[in-house]
Coordinates of C-alpha atoms and ligand atoms in Angstrom, one line a residue:
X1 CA 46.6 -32.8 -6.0
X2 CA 43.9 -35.2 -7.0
X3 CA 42.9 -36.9 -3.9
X4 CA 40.9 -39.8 -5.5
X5 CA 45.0 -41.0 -6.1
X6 CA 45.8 -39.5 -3.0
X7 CA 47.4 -43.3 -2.0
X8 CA 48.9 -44.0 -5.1
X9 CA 51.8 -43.2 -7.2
X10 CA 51.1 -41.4 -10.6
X11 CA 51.1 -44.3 -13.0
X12 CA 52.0 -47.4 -10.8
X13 CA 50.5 -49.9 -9.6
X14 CA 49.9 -50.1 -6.0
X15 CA 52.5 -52.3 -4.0
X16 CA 50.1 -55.3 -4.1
X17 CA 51.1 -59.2 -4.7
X18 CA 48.7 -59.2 -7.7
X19 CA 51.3 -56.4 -9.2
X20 CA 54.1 -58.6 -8.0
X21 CA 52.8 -61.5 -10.2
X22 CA 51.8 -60.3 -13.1
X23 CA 53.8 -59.3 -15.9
X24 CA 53.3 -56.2 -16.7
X25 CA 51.7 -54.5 -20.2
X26 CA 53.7 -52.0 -22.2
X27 CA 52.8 -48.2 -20.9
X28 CA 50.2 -46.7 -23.2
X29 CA 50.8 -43.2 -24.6
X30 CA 49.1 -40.7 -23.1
X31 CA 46.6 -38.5 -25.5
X32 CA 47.8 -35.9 -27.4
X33 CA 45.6 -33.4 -29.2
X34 CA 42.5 -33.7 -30.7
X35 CA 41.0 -37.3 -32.0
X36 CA 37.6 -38.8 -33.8
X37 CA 36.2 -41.9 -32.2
X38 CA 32.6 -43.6 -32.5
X39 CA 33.1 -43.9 -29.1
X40 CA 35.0 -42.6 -25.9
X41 CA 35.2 -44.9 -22.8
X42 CA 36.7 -43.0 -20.0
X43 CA 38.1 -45.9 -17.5
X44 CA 39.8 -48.5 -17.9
X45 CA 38.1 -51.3 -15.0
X46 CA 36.7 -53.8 -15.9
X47 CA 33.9 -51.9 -17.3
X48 CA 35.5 -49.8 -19.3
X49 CA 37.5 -52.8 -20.9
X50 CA 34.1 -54.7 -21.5
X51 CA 32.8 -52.1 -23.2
X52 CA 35.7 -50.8 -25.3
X53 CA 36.5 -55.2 -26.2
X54 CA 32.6 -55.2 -27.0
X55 CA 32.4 -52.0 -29.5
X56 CA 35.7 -52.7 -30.9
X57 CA 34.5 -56.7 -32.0
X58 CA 31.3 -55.1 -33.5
X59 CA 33.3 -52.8 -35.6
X60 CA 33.3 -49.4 -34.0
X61 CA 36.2 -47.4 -33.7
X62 CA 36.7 -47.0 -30.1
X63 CA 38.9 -44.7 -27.8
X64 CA 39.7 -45.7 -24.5
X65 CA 40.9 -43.0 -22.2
X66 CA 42.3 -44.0 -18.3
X67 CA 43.7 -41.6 -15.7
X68 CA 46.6 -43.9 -14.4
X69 CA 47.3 -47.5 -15.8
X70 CA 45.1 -50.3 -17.1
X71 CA 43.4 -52.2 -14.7
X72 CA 44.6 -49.6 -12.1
X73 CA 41.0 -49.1 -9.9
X74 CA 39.4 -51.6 -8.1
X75 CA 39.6 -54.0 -11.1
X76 CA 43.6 -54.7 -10.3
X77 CA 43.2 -54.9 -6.7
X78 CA 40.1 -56.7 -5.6
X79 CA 39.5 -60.1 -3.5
X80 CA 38.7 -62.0 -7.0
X81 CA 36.0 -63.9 -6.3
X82 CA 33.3 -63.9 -9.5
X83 CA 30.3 -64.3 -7.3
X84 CA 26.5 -65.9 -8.1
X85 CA 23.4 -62.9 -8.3
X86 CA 23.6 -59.6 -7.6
X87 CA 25.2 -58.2 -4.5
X88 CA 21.7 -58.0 -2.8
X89 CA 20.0 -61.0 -2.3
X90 CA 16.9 -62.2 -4.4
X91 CA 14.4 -62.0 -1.7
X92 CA 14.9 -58.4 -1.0
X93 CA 15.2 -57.5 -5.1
X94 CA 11.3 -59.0 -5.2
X95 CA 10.6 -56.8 -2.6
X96 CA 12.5 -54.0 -4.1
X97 CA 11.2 -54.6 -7.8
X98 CA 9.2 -56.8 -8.3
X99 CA 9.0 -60.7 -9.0
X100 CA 9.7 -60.5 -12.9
X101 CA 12.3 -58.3 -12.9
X102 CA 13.9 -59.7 -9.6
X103 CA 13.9 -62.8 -11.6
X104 CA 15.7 -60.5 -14.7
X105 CA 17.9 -59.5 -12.2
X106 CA 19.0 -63.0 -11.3
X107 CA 19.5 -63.9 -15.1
X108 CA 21.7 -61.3 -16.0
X109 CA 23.9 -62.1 -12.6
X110 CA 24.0 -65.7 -14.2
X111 CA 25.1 -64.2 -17.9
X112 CA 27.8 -61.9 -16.1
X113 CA 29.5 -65.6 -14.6
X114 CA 29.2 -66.5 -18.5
X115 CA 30.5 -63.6 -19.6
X116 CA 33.6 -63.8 -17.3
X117 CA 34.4 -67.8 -18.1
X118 CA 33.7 -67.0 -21.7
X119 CA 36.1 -64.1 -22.1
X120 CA 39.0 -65.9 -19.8
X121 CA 38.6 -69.1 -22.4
X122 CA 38.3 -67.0 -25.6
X123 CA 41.2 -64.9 -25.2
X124 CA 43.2 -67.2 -23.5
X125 CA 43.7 -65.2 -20.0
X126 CA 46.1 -66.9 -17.3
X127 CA 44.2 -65.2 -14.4
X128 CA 43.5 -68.7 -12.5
X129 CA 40.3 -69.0 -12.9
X130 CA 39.0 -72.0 -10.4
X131 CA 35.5 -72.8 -9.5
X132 CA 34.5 -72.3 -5.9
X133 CA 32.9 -69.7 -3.2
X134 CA 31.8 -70.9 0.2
X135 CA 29.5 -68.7 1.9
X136 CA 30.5 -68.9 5.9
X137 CA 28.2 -68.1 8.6
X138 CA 29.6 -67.8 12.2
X139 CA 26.4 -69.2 13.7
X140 CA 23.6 -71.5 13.7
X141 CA 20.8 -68.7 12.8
X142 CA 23.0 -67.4 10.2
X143 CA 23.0 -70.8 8.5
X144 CA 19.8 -71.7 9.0
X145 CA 19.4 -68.4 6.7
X146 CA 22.1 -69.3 4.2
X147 CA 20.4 -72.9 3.5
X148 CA 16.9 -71.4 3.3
X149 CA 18.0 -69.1 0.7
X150 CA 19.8 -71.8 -1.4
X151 CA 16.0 -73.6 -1.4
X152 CA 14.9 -70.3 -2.0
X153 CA 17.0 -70.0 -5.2
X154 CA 16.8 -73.5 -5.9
X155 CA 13.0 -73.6 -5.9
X156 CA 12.3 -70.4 -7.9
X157 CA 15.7 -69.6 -10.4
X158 CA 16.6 -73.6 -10.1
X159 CA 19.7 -73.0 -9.5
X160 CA 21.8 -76.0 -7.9
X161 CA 25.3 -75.7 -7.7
X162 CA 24.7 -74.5 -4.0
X163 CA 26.0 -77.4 -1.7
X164 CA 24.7 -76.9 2.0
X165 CA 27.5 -77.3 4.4
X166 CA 26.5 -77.8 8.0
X167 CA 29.2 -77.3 11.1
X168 CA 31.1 -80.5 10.3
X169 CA 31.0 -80.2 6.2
X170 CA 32.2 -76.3 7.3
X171 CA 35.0 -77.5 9.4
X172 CA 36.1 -79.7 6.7
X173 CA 36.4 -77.1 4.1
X174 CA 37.5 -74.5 6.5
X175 CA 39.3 -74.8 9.9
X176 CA 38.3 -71.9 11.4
X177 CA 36.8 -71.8 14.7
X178 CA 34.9 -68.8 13.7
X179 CA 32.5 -70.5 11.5
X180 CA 29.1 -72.5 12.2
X181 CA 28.2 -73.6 8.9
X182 CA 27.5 -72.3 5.4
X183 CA 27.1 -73.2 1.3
X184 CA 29.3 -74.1 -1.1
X185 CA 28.9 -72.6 -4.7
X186 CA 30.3 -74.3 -7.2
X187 CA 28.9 -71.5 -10.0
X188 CA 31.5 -69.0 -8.6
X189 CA 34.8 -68.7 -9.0
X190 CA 37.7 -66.9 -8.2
X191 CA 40.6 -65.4 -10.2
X192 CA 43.7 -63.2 -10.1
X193 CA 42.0 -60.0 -10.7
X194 CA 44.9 -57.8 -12.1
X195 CA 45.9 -60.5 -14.6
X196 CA 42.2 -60.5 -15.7
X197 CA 42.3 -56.8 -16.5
X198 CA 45.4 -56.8 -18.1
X199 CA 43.8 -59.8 -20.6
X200 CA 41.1 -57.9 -21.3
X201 CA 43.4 -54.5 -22.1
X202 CA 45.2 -56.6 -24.2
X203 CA 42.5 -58.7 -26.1
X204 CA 41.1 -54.5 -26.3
X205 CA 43.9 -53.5 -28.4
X206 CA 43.9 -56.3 -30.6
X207 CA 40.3 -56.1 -31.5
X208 CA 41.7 -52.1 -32.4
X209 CA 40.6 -49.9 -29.1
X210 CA 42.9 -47.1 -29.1
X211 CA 44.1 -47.0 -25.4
X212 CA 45.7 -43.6 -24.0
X213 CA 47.0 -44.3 -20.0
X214 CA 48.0 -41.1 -18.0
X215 CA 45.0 -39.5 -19.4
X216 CA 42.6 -37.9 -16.9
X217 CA 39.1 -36.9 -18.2
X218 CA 38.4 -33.3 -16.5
X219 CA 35.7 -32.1 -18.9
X220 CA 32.7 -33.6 -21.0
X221 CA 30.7 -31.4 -23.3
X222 CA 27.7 -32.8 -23.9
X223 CA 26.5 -32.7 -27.5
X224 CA 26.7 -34.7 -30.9
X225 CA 29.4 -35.4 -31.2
X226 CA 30.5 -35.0 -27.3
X227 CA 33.6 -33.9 -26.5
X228 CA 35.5 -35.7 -24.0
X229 CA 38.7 -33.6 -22.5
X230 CA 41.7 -34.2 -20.8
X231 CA 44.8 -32.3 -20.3
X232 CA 46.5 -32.4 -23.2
X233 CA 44.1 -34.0 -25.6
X234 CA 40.3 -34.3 -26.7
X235 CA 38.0 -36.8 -28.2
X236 CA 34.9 -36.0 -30.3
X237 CA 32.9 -39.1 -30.0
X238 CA 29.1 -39.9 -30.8
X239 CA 28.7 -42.0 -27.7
X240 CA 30.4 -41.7 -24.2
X241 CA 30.6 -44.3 -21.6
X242 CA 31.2 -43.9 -18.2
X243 CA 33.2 -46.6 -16.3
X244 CA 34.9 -44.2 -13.5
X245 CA 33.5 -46.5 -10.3
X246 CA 34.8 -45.1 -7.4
X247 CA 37.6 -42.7 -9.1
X248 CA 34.8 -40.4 -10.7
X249 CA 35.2 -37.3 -8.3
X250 CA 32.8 -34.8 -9.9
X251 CA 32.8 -35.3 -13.4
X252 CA 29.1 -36.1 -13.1
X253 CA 26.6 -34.8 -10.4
X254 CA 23.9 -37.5 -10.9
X255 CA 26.5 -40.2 -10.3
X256 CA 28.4 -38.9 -7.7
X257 CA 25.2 -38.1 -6.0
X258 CA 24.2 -42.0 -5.9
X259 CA 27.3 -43.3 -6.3
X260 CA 30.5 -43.2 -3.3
X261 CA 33.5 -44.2 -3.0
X262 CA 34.9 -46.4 0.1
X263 CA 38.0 -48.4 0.7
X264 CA 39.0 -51.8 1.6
X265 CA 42.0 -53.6 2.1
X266 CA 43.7 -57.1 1.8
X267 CA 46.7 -58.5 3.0
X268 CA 49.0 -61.7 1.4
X269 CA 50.9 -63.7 3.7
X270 CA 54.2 -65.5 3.3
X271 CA 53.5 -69.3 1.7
X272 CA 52.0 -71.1 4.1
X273 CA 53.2 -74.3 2.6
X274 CA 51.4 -77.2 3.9
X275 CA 50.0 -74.9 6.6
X276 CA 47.7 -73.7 3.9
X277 CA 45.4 -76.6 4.4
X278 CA 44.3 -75.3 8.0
X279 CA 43.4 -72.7 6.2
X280 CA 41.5 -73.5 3.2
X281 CA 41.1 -77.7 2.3
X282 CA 40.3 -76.9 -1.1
X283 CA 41.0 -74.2 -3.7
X284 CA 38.0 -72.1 -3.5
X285 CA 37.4 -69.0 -2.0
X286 CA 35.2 -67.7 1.2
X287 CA 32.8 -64.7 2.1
X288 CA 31.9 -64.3 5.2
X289 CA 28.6 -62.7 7.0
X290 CA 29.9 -60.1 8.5
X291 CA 28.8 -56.5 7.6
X292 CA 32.2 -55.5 7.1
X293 CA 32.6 -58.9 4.9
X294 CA 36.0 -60.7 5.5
X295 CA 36.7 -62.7 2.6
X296 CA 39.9 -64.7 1.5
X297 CA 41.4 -67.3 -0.6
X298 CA 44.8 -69.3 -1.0
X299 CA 47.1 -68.1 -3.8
X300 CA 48.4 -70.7 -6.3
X301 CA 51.9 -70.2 -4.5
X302 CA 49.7 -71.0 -1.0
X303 CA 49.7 -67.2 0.4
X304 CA 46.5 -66.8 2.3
X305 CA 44.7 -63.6 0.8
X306 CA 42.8 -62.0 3.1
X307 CA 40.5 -59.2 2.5
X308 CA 38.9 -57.0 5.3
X309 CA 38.3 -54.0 6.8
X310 CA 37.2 -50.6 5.0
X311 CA 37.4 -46.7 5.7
X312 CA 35.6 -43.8 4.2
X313 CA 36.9 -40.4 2.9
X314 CA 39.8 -40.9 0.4
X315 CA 42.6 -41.4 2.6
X316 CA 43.7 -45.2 3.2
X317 CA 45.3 -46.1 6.8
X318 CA 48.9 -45.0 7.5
X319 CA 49.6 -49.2 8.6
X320 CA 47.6 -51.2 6.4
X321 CA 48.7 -54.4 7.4
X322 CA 47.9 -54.1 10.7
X323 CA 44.4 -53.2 10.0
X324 CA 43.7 -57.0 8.0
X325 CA 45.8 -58.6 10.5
X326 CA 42.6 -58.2 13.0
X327 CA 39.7 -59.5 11.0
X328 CA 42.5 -62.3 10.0
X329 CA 43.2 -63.2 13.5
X330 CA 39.9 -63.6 14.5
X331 CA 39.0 -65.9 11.6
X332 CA 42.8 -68.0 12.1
X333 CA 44.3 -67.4 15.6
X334 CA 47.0 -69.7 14.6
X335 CA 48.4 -67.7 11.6
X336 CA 50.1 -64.9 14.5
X337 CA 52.9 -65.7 13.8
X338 CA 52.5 -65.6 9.7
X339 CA 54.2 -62.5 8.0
X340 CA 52.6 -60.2 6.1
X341 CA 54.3 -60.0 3.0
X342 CA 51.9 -57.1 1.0
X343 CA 49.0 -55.2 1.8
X344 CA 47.4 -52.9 0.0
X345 CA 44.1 -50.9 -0.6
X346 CA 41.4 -50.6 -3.3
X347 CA 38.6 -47.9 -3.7
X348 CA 35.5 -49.2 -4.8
X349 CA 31.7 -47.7 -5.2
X350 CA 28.9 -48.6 -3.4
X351 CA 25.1 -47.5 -3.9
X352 CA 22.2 -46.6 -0.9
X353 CA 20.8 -49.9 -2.4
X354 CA 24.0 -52.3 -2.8
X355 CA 22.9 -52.5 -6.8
X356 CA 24.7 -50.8 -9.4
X357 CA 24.1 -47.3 -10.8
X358 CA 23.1 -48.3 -14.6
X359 CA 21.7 -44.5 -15.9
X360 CA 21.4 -43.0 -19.3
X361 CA 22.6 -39.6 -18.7
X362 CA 22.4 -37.8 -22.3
X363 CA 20.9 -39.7 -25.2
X364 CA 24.6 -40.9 -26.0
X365 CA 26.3 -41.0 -22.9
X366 CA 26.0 -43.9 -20.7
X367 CA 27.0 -44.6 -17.0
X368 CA 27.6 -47.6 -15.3
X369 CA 29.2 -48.3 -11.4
X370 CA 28.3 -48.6 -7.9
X371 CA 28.8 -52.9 -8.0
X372 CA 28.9 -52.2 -3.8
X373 CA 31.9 -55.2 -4.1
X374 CA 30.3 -57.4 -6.6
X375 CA 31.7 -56.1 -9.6
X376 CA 34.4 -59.0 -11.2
X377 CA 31.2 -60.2 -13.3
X378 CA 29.0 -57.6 -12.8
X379 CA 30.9 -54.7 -14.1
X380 CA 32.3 -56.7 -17.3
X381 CA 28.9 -57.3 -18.0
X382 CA 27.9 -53.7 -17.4
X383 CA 30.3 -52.7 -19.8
X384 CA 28.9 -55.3 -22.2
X385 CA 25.3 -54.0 -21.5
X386 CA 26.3 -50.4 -22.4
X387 CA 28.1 -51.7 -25.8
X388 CA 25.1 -53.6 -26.7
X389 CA 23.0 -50.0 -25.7
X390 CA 25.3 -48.3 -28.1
X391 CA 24.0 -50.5 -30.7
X392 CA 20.4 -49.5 -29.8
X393 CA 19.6 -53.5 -28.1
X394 CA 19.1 -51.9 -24.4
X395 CA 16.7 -54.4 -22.6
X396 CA 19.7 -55.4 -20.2
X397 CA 20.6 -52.2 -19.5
X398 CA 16.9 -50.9 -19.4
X399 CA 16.6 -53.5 -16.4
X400 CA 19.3 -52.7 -14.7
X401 CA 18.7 -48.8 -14.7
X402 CA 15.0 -49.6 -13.6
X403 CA 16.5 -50.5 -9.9
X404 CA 15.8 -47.5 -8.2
X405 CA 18.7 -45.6 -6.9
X406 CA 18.5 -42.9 -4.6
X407 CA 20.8 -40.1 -4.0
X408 CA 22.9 -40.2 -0.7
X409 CA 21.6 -38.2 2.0
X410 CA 23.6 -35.2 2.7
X411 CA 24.5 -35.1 -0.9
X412 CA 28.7 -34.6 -1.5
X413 CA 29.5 -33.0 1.1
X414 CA 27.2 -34.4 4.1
X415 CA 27.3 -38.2 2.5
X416 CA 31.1 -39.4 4.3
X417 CA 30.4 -38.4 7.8
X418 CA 26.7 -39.7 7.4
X419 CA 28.1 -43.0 6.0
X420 CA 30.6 -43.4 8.8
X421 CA 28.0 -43.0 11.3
X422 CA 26.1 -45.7 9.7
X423 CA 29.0 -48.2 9.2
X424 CA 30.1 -47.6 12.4
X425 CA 26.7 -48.9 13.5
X426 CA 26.5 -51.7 11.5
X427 CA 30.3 -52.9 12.4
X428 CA 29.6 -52.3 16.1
X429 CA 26.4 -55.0 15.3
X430 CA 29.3 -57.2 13.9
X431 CA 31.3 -56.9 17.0
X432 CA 28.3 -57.5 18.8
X433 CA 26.9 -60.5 16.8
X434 CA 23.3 -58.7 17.2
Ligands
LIG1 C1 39.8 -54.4 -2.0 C2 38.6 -54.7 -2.9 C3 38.1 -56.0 -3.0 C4 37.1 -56.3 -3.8 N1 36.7 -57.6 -3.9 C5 35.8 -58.0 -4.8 C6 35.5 -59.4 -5.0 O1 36.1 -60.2 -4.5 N2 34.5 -59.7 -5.9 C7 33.9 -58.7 -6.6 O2 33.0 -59.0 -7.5 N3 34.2 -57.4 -6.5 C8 35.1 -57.0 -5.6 N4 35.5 -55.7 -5.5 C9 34.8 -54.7 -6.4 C10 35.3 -54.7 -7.8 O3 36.7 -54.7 -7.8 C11 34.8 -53.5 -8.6 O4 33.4 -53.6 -8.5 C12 35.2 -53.6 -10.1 O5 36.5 -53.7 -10.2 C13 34.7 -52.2 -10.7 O6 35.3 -52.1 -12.0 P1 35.2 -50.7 -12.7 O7 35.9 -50.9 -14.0 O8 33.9 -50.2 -12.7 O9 36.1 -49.7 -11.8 P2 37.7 -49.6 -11.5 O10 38.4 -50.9 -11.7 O11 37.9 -48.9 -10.3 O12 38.1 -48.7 -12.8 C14 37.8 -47.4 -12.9 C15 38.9 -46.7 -13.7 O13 38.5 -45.5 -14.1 C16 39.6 -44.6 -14.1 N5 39.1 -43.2 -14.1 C17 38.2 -42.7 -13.2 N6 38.0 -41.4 -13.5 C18 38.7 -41.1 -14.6 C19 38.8 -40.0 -15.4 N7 38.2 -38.8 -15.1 N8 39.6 -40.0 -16.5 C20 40.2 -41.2 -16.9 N9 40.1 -42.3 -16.1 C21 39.4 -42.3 -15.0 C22 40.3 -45.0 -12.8 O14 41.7 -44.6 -12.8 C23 40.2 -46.5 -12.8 O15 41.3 -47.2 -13.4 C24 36.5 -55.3 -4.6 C25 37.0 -54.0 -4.6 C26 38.1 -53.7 -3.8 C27 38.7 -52.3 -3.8

């Protein structure tokens, strides 16, 4: 058994209440015997999608190949929340590369939020797309940091759609006794992320991408044309594109090496009716500043989502709801009594340097993953990057696969355990408050 789907059903969804509100696409065949592309995308995330939507509207002929459903991975199960930069913050990216392309960096965070908004309006996706993320800090140090790094980006990437929200303004947007203070970001947004993938599947076929579900890559010969292989069928392609995130096993060693999979859950309440507003007063989303982030937004039918929690290796927790019904006690004591009505988990990829793992690995094979839980915008932009490689106009990507990224120590076998050391530290820091 494959245990990257160890937690899943072959070819379902996973019980989630983003599956439970979304209608469903038509199964895609699954690839038999051996077909021609320009080029073979192997996942179907939000990456993949991007890039197959991107190279299909620029006239390639494009085969997309995924191992379960559409929109399957991460990109069907996450917290939704389209977030501003990249998942590290700017001051550490100057430190890490530099002023000018820090500032690169920040610009192509911006285009992913464009990217997003513009794909949602031009192929008219009902995946609620709202504006909104708060930022919420659970003490006065914590904010003080928060509002000097909105001057920060205000004052040096002019940005202002951060709003400073001190303890009151916080209270008001968010009952929670947890919470000291924090921003407001009207830039973001948040969206119902399995009804965004499925739009972008099907504005994929329509522009002509051949999608093939139930079709796990286990081989790629490298060449011109490559040859992409799964069980029952092959592509010959002149450009490959990785988009496996944290589902790519070992069908690449300079990946896997940088790139690891973790797991995190959320849970959906009953309707909270007009509860909800001691929740949430308006209809944006929150991150918090925890490690271990919780983060959480209302539904439209006034469900609190609540996302928290992770675990390493590829096994998810027997009791699922039980785990997110901590972190969400903590943040709402008064919700005990609220049922849990789904829970489920998502494996995403995360990178030693929270950025994501943009690499040329054969002059026509490109990989791109590791979004550390920022991918809604940055992955679909990824994908976009690698389709506008394709075409030979690489300075996004060229950026992007400047960041350095460094293999995980212990390599795959050593990296889990050494990563559950270290994120036990830095949740014991959480628990803490140091
Ligand atoms: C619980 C959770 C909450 C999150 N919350 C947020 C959030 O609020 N905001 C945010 O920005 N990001 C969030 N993320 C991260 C975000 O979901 C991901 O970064 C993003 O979806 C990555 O998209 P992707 O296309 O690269 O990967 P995925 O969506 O995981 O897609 C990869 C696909 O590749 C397929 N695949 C892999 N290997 C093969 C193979 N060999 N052959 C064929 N197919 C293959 C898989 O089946 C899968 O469908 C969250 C993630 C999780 C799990």
């Amino acid at each position: 058994m494959n245990l990257l789907y160890a937690n899943d059903r072959r070819g379902e969804y996973p019980p989630s209440w983003y599956a439970a509100t979304t209608a469903p696409l038509a199964p895609f065949a699954p690839l038999r015997g051996e077909v021609r592309a320009d080029v073979c995308v192997v996942g179907a995330g939000y990456t993949g999608l991007s890039a197959a939507l991107h190279l299909a509207e620029a006239g390639l002929d494009v085969v997309l190949l995924e191992a379960q459903r559409v929109g399957f991975g991460a990109s069907g199960r996450n917290g939704g929340q389209l977030g501003s930069g990249q998942r590290m913050e700017q001051t550490a990216l100057e430190r890490l590369v530099g002023p000018e392309d820090a500032t690169k960096l920040w610009d192509l965070a911006e285009d992913a939020k464009t990217l997003v908004k513009a794909l949602v309006a031009r192929h008219g996706i009902d995946c609620h797309l709202k504006p909104g993320v708060a930022h919420a800090c659970f003490s006065g140090r914590e904010t003080a940091h928060e509002h000097g790094y909105a001057d920060h980006l205000a004052e040096h990437y002019g940005y202002d759609q951060l709003e400073k929200l001190d303890a009151d303004a916080m209270q008001a947007l968010c009952p929670s006794p947890a919470y000291h203070g924090g921003t407001l970001d009207m830039g973001a947004a948040h969206l119902h992320p399995l009804a965004y993938a499925l739009g972008l599947a099907r504005a994929a076929a329509a522009a002509g991408v051949r999608i093939f579900e139930e079709s796990a890559v286990h081989h790629l010969a490298r060449g011109i044309p490559a040859r992409v292989a799964t069980d029952a069928g092959a592509v010959k392609a002149d450009h490959v594109i990785l988009a496996c995130n944290g589902y790519l096993g070992g069908l690449d060693r300079k990946v896997a090496a940088r790139v690891m999979p973790i797991n995190n859950f959320i849970a959906a309440t009953e309707p909270l009716g007009d509860e909800a507003t001691r929740v949430l007063a308006r209809d944006v989303a929150v991150a918090d500043s925890k490690f271990v982030v919780n983060y959480f937004r209302l539904s439209h039918d006034k469900r609190l989502l609540f996302g928290g929690g992770e675990s390493y290796g590829y096994r998810f927790p027997h009791d699922i709801a039980s785990l997110v019904r901590k972190p969400m006690l903590e943040i709402f004591p008064h919700l005990h009594d609220a049922r849990i009505d789904y829970a489920w988990g998502g494996t995403l990829a995360i990178t030693m340097k929270r950025m994501p793992y943009l690499a040329r690995l054969a002059p026509n094979m490109l990989s791109a993953s590791g979004y550390s839980g920022h991918g809604v915008g940055t992955a679909t932009h990824a994908g976009k990057l690698m389709a506008d490689a394709v075409h030979g106009e690489a300075a996004g990507f060229e950026t992007l696969s400047r960041v350095p990224a460094p293999a995980f120590p212990g390599g795959s076998a050593l990296r889990t355990p050494l990563l559950v050391l270290a994120m036990t530290w830095f949740s014991m820091r959480d628990r803490l408050g140091i």
